[in-house]
C-alpha positions in Angstrom: 5.9 35.6 23.2 6.4 32.1 22.0 9.0 30.4 19.8 8.2 29.7 16.2 5.8 26.8 15.8 6.0 23.9 13.4 3.3 23.5 10.9 1.2 20.6 9.5 -0.9 21.1 6.5 -3.3 18.2 5.6 -4.7 18.3 2.0 -7.8 16.2 1.6 -8.0 15.8 -2.1 -11.4 16.6 -3.6 -12.9 16.9 -0.1 -15.5 19.6 -1.0 -18.8 18.4 -2.5 -22.4 19.3 -3.1 -25.6 18.0 -1.3 -26.3 14.5 -2.4 -29.7 12.8 -2.5 -28.1 9.4 -1.5 -27.0 11.1 1.8 -30.3 12.8 2.6 -29.4 16.0 1.0 -26.1 16.4 2.9 -22.5 16.5 1.5 -20.3 13.6 2.3 -18.4 15.8 4.8 -21.6 16.8 6.5 -22.8 13.2 6.5 -19.6 11.8 8.0 -18.9 11.6 11.7 -16.0 14.0 12.3 -15.5 14.8 16.0 -11.8 15.5 15.6 -12.2 17.9 12.7 -15.0 19.6 14.5 -12.9 20.0 17.6 -10.1 21.6 15.6 -12.6 24.0 14.1 -13.9 24.9 17.6 -10.4 25.7 18.7 -9.3 27.6 15.6 -10.4 29.8 12.7 -12.4 28.5 9.7 -13.6 29.7 6.4 -14.1 28.8 2.7 -11.2 28.7 0.3 -11.1 29.2 -3.5 -8.2 27.2 -4.9 -7.6 29.8 -7.6 -10.7 32.0 -8.1 -14.4 31.7 -7.3 -16.3 29.3 -9.6 -13.3 28.0 -11.5 -12.6 24.2 -11.3 -8.9 23.3 -11.0 -6.9 20.1 -11.4 -5.0 18.6 -8.5 -1.6 19.8 -9.7 -2.9 23.4 -9.8 -4.6 23.4 -6.5 -1.8 21.6 -4.7 0.8 23.6 -6.5 -0.6 26.9 -5.0 -0.8 25.3 -1.6 2.8 24.2 -2.0 3.7 27.9 -2.5 3.7 28.3 -6.3 2.4 31.7 -7.4 -1.0 31.1 -9.1 0.2 32.4 -12.5 2.9 29.7 -12.4 0.7 26.9 -11.1 -1.9 27.3 -13.9 0.9 26.8 -16.4 2.4 23.6 -15.0 2.8 20.7 -17.4 1.5 17.5 -15.8 3.9 15.2 -17.6 7.1 16.3 -15.9 5.4 16.4 -12.5 4.4 12.7 -12.9 7.9 11.8 -14.1 9.5 13.5 -11.1 7.0 11.7 -8.9 8.3 8.3 -10.0 11.9 9.4 -10.1 12.1 8.9 -13.8 15.5 9.8 -15.4 15.2 12.7 -17.7 17.6 14.6 -20.0 17.4 18.0 -21.5 14.9 17.9 -24.3 13.0 14.7 -23.1 9.2 15.0 -23.5 7.1 13.6 -20.7 3.4 12.8 -21.0 0.9 11.8 -18.4 -0.9 8.6 -19.4 -3.6 6.1 -18.5 -3.7 2.4 -19.3 -7.1 2.1 -20.9 -9.4 -0.7 -22.1 -10.3 -0.3 -25.8 -11.9 -2.2 -28.6 -10.4 -1.7 -32.1 -12.9 -1.1 -34.8 -11.2 -0.5 -38.2 -8.6 2.2 -37.7 -10.2 3.5 -34.5 -9.7 2.5 -30.8 -13.1 2.8 -29.0 -12.6 3.3 -25.3 -14.5 0.9 -23.0 -12.9 2.3 -19.8 -10.3 5.2 -19.6 -8.8 3.5 -16.4 -8.9 -0.1 -17.5 -11.1 -1.0 -14.5 -8.7 0.9 -12.3 -6.1 -1.7 -12.8 -3.5 -1.6 -10.0 -1.7 -4.9 -10.3 1.0 -5.9 -12.8 1.0 -2.4 -14.3 4.8 -2.5 -14.0 4.8 -5.8 -16.1 2.7 -4.2 -18.9 4.8 -1.0 -18.9 8.0 -3.1 -19.1 6.8 -4.4 -22.5 6.7 -0.9 -23.8 10.3 0.2 -23.2 12.6 1.5 -25.9 10.0 1.4 -28.7 11.3 3.1 -31.9 8.6 5.4 -33.2 10.3 7.0 -36.1 12.4 10.2 -36.7 15.0 8.9 -34.3 12.6 9.0 -31.4 12.5 6.4 -28.7 9.4 5.9 -26.5 9.3 4.2 -23.0 6.4 3.7 -20.7 6.8 3.7 -16.9 4.3 2.9 -14.1 3.1 5.6 -11.8 0.1 5.2 -9.5 -2.6 2.6 -10.2 -3.7 2.8 -13.9 -1.5 5.9 -14.4 1.9 5.9 -16.1 4.4 8.2 -17.7 5.5 8.1 -21.4 9.0 9.5 -22.1 9.9 10.4 -25.6 13.6 10.8 -26.2 15.0 12.3 -29.4 15.8 15.5 -31.2 13.6 18.6 -31.5 10.6 17.2 -29.5 7.7 19.7 -28.9 5.0 20.3 -26.3 2.8 22.1 -28.9 0.6 19.1 -29.5 -2.9 17.8 -28.5 -3.9 15.0 -26.2 -5.0 11.6 -27.3 -7.1 11.2 -24.2 -10.6 12.5 -24.9 -11.2 13.0 -21.2 -14.2 12.0 -19.1 -16.4 14.9 -20.2 -15.9 14.5 -23.9 -18.6 13.1 -26.2 -15.8 11.3 -28.0 -15.4 7.7 -26.9 -12.3 6.8 -28.8 -8.6 7.5 -28.6 -7.9 10.8 -30.4 -5.3 11.2 -33.1 -2.5 13.4 -31.8 -2.1 16.6 -33.9 0.3 19.5 -33.8 -1.2 22.8 -32.7 0.0 24.3 -35.9 0.5 22.3 -39.2 3.6 24.4 -40.1 5.3 23.6 -36.9 7.5 20.7 -38.0 8.9 19.8 -34.6 5.3 19.5 -33.3 4.2 17.5 -36.4 7.0 15.0 -35.9 6.2 14.7 -32.2 2.5 14.1 -32.9 3.4 11.5 -35.5 5.6 9.6 -33.1 2.8 9.5 -30.5 0.4 8.2 -33.0 2.8 5.4 -34.0 3.2 4.6 -30.3 -0.6 4.4 -29.9 -0.7 1.7 -32.6 2.4 -0.2 -31.5 1.4 -0.2 -27.9 -2.0 -1.6 -28.6 -0.5 -4.4 -30.7 1.8 -5.4 -27.8 -0.6 -5.0 -24.9 -3.6 -6.6 -26.6 -1.6 -9.9 -26.9 0.2 -9.6 -23.6 -0.2 -12.6 -21.2 -1.4 -10.3 -18.4 -4.3 -9.1 -20.5 -5.2 -12.5 -21.8 -5.5 -13.6 -18.2 -7.6 -10.5 -17.3 -10.0 -11.3 -20.1 -10.3 -15.0 -19.0 -11.1 -13.7 -15.5 -13.8 -11.5 -16.8 -11.8 -8.3 -16.3 -11.2 -5.5 -18.7 -7.9 -5.6 -20.5 -5.4 -2.8 -20.1 -4.6 -2.8 -23.8 -4.0 0.8 -24.8 -2.3 4.0 -23.7 -3.9 7.4 -23.8 -1.8 10.5 -23.3 -2.2 14.1 -22.1 -0.2 16.9 -20.4 2.9 16.9 -22.5 5.8 18.8 -21.0 9.5 19.3 -20.9 11.2 19.6 -17.5 11.9 23.1 -16.3 13.0 24.5 -13.0 10.3 25.9 -10.6 10.8 28.6 -8.1 11.7 26.9 -4.8 9.7 29.3 -2.7 10.3 27.6 0.6 13.8 29.1 0.3 12.1 32.5 0.7 10.5 31.3 3.9 13.8 29.8 5.2 11.9 26.6 6.1 12.6 22.9 5.6 9.6 21.2 4.1 8.5 17.6 3.7 5.6 16.0 1.8 4.0 12.7 2.9 2.0 11.2 0.0 1.2 8.1 -2.0 0.2 9.9 -5.2 2.9 10.4 -7.8 1.6 13.8 -8.9 2.1 15.1 -5.3 5.5 13.6 -4.7 6.6 14.8 -8.2 5.5 18.3 -7.5 7.2 18.2 -4.1 10.5 17.0 -5.7 10.4 19.7 -8.4 10.1 22.2 -5.6 12.9 20.8 -3.6 10.8 19.3 -0.7 11.7 16.1 1.0 9.2 13.4 0.0 8.1 10.5 2.2 6.4 7.4 0.8 5.6 3.9 1.9 4.3 0.8 0.2 1.2 1.1 2.4 0.4 4.5 0.8 -1.9 4.4 -2.2 -4.1 6.9 -4.1 -7.2 4.8 -3.2 -9.4 4.7 -0.1 -7.5 1.7 1.2 -4.4 3.8 2.0 -2.9 3.4 5.5 -4.0 6.6 7.1 -2.5 5.8 10.5 1.0 5.3 9.1 0.7 8.3 6.8 -0.2 10.6 9.8 2.4 9.1 12.1 5.2 9.5 9.5 4.1 13.1 9.0 4.3 13.8 12.8 7.7 12.1 12.9 9.0 14.2 10.0 8.3 17.3 12.1 11.2 16.3 14.3 13.5 17.5 11.6 11.3 19.7 9.4 9.6 23.0 10.0 6.5 22.3 7.8 5.0 19.0 6.7 2.3 18.4 4.1 0.2 15.2 4.3 -1.9 14.4 1.2 -4.9 12.1 1.2 -6.2 11.2 -2.3 -9.0 8.7 -1.7 -11.9 11.2 -1.2 -11.3 12.4 -4.7 -11.3 8.9 -6.1 -14.6 8.0 -4.4 -16.2 11.2 -5.8 -14.9 10.4 -9.3 -16.5 7.0 -8.9 -19.8 8.7 -7.9 -19.8 6.9 -4.6 -20.7 9.5 -1.9 -21.1 6.9 0.8 -17.6 5.6 0.2 -16.3 9.2 0.3 -18.1 9.8 3.6 -16.8 6.6 5.1 -13.2 7.5 4.2 -13.7 11.0 5.7 -14.9 9.4 9.0 -12.0 6.9 8.9 -9.5 9.8 8.4 -11.1 11.7 11.3 -10.6 8.7 13.6 -7.0 8.4 12.6 -6.4 12.1 13.1 -7.8 11.8 16.6 -4.9 9.6 17.5 -2.4 12.3 16.6 -1.1 14.8 19.2 -1.4 18.1 17.4 -1.6 20.4 20.5 1.8 22.0 19.9 1.4 22.5 16.2 -0.2 24.9 13.8 -2.6 22.6 11.8 -4.1 23.6 8.5 -6.9 21.4 7.1 -7.8 22.1 3.5 -8.5 20.6 0.1 -7.1 21.3 -3.3 -10.5 21.4 -5.0 -14.1 20.2 -4.7 -15.3 17.0 -6.5 -19.0 16.4 -7.0 -20.0 12.9 -6.1 -23.1 13.1 -8.3 -21.3 14.4 -11.4 -18.0 12.6 -10.8 -16.2 15.8 -11.8 -14.2 18.7 -10.2 -16.3 21.8 -9.6 -15.6 25.4 -8.8 -17.2 25.3 -5.4 -15.0 26.6 -2.5 -13.6 24.1 0.0 -13.9 24.3 3.8 -10.7 25.2 5.7 -9.6 25.4 9.3 -6.4 26.7 10.9 -5.6 25.7 14.5 -3.0 27.7 16.3 -2.4 26.9 20.0 -1.7 30.6 20.5 -4.2 32.0 18.0 -7.7 33.3 17.8 -10.9 31.3 17.7 -14.2 32.0 16.0 -17.6 30.5 16.6 -17.5 27.7 14.1 -18.1 24.3 15.7 -18.4 22.0 12.7 -15.9 21.5 10.0 -17.9 21.2 6.8 -19.1 23.2 3.8 -22.0 24.8 5.7 -20.4 25.2 9.1 -17.3 27.0 7.8 -19.3 29.7 5.9 -19.5 31.9 9.0 -15.8 31.5 10.0 -13.5 34.4 10.6 -11.2 33.5 7.7 -14.0 34.4 5.4 -13.7 33.6 1.7 -9.9 33.1 1.3 -7.7 32.1 -1.6 -5.3 29.1 -1.5 -2.4 31.4 -1.4 -4.0 33.4 1.4 -4.6 30.2 3.3 -0.9 29.2 3.0 0.3 32.6 4.1 -2.1 32.5 7.1 -0.6 29.1 8.2 2.9 30.5 7.8 2.0 33.6 9.8 0.5 31.5 12.6 3.8 29.5 12.7 5.8 32.8 13.1 7.6 32.1 9.8 7.0 35.4 8.1 9.2 37.7 10.3 11.3 38.6 7.2 8.4 38.4 4.8 8.4 40.3 1.6 5.2 40.1 -0.5 7.1 40.1 -3.8 8.9 36.9 -2.6 5.9 34.7 -3.2 4.3 36.6 -6.1 1.3 37.9 -4.1 0.7 40.7 -6.5 1.3 38.9 -9.8 
């Protein structure tokens, strides 16, 4: 017998992919040099994981939410706005409405705002200055709007006032939409007066924010430098804060999350996890992988389970750059090779697949490996989409993967299936 082990779960955001002609018909993971990941696979058990169900693409907050222990039926109903707000530590009161936003580059033609870039050239400097210009904006019906910076081009819009509603549409047309303009916000039902007033307030904010940002010195300088202006705000994922089931209490474990992405730290905070951040952590491929991994290992001195989240693979895939994705995978593998994981249960996974050709999330399963110093081994010797197909974990769900990691740690001695919503 051995004492309970500590666990490290590494979530490589958007890791899964499809064969790409720019990589000789390989996926970025198959193309990259990954001796460390391959060695973990050789010494552990591998398989393919469906974040929610086979063939269904999921967003980051859904995939990570399940890996964090949320029952799937709760994860799919998460509102993104409150998660982003928690991720940046934004003050909220009962009834505040939070929306996930992008700073975008637009050209106004008549009454419409035509989108040039939904991410304003992935602006990541002086976002706080632009957001500061959009604080305490009065948008009618006693509603005050304030914009706050999150990660890169992302930000959070907080609406504060009476009788705000989540029953509204997005103004962001999304990357797949044929629409190339900021959408008008509408109530889901015209007779829902609270939703109608909320939608009207957001539409007023769209107009006022463009007026302010289009003339802002930061954007004037960006245009002079040949860069796209960040002169509009597009919104989605409206939500009002609600308590989530803090399932780590069912496991009687202390948990920490190491991440540079506000969505992940926000979800961790809502679940009661300790969150560890650093100025060197970003959501881009330039994040400090060595420091992120070393802080995760250090956190295990006082925590039972630590999650480390790496976002850059997903960003590279959304940018349709498979070579950049493969390069980051190889760089991560090198950093992981410096970490002593021999006494840990290590789970390697992803929250979803992102196709570097399409630039979109797909429903393809992701490769997973669980290393347990006292556990079984299978015959997999390569950690990638093809190599893990024959692994002994088989085709597993994200919830099943998490439970398998906890079982390997010896953390389920008092386990009750109803405690984590396995059958709901």
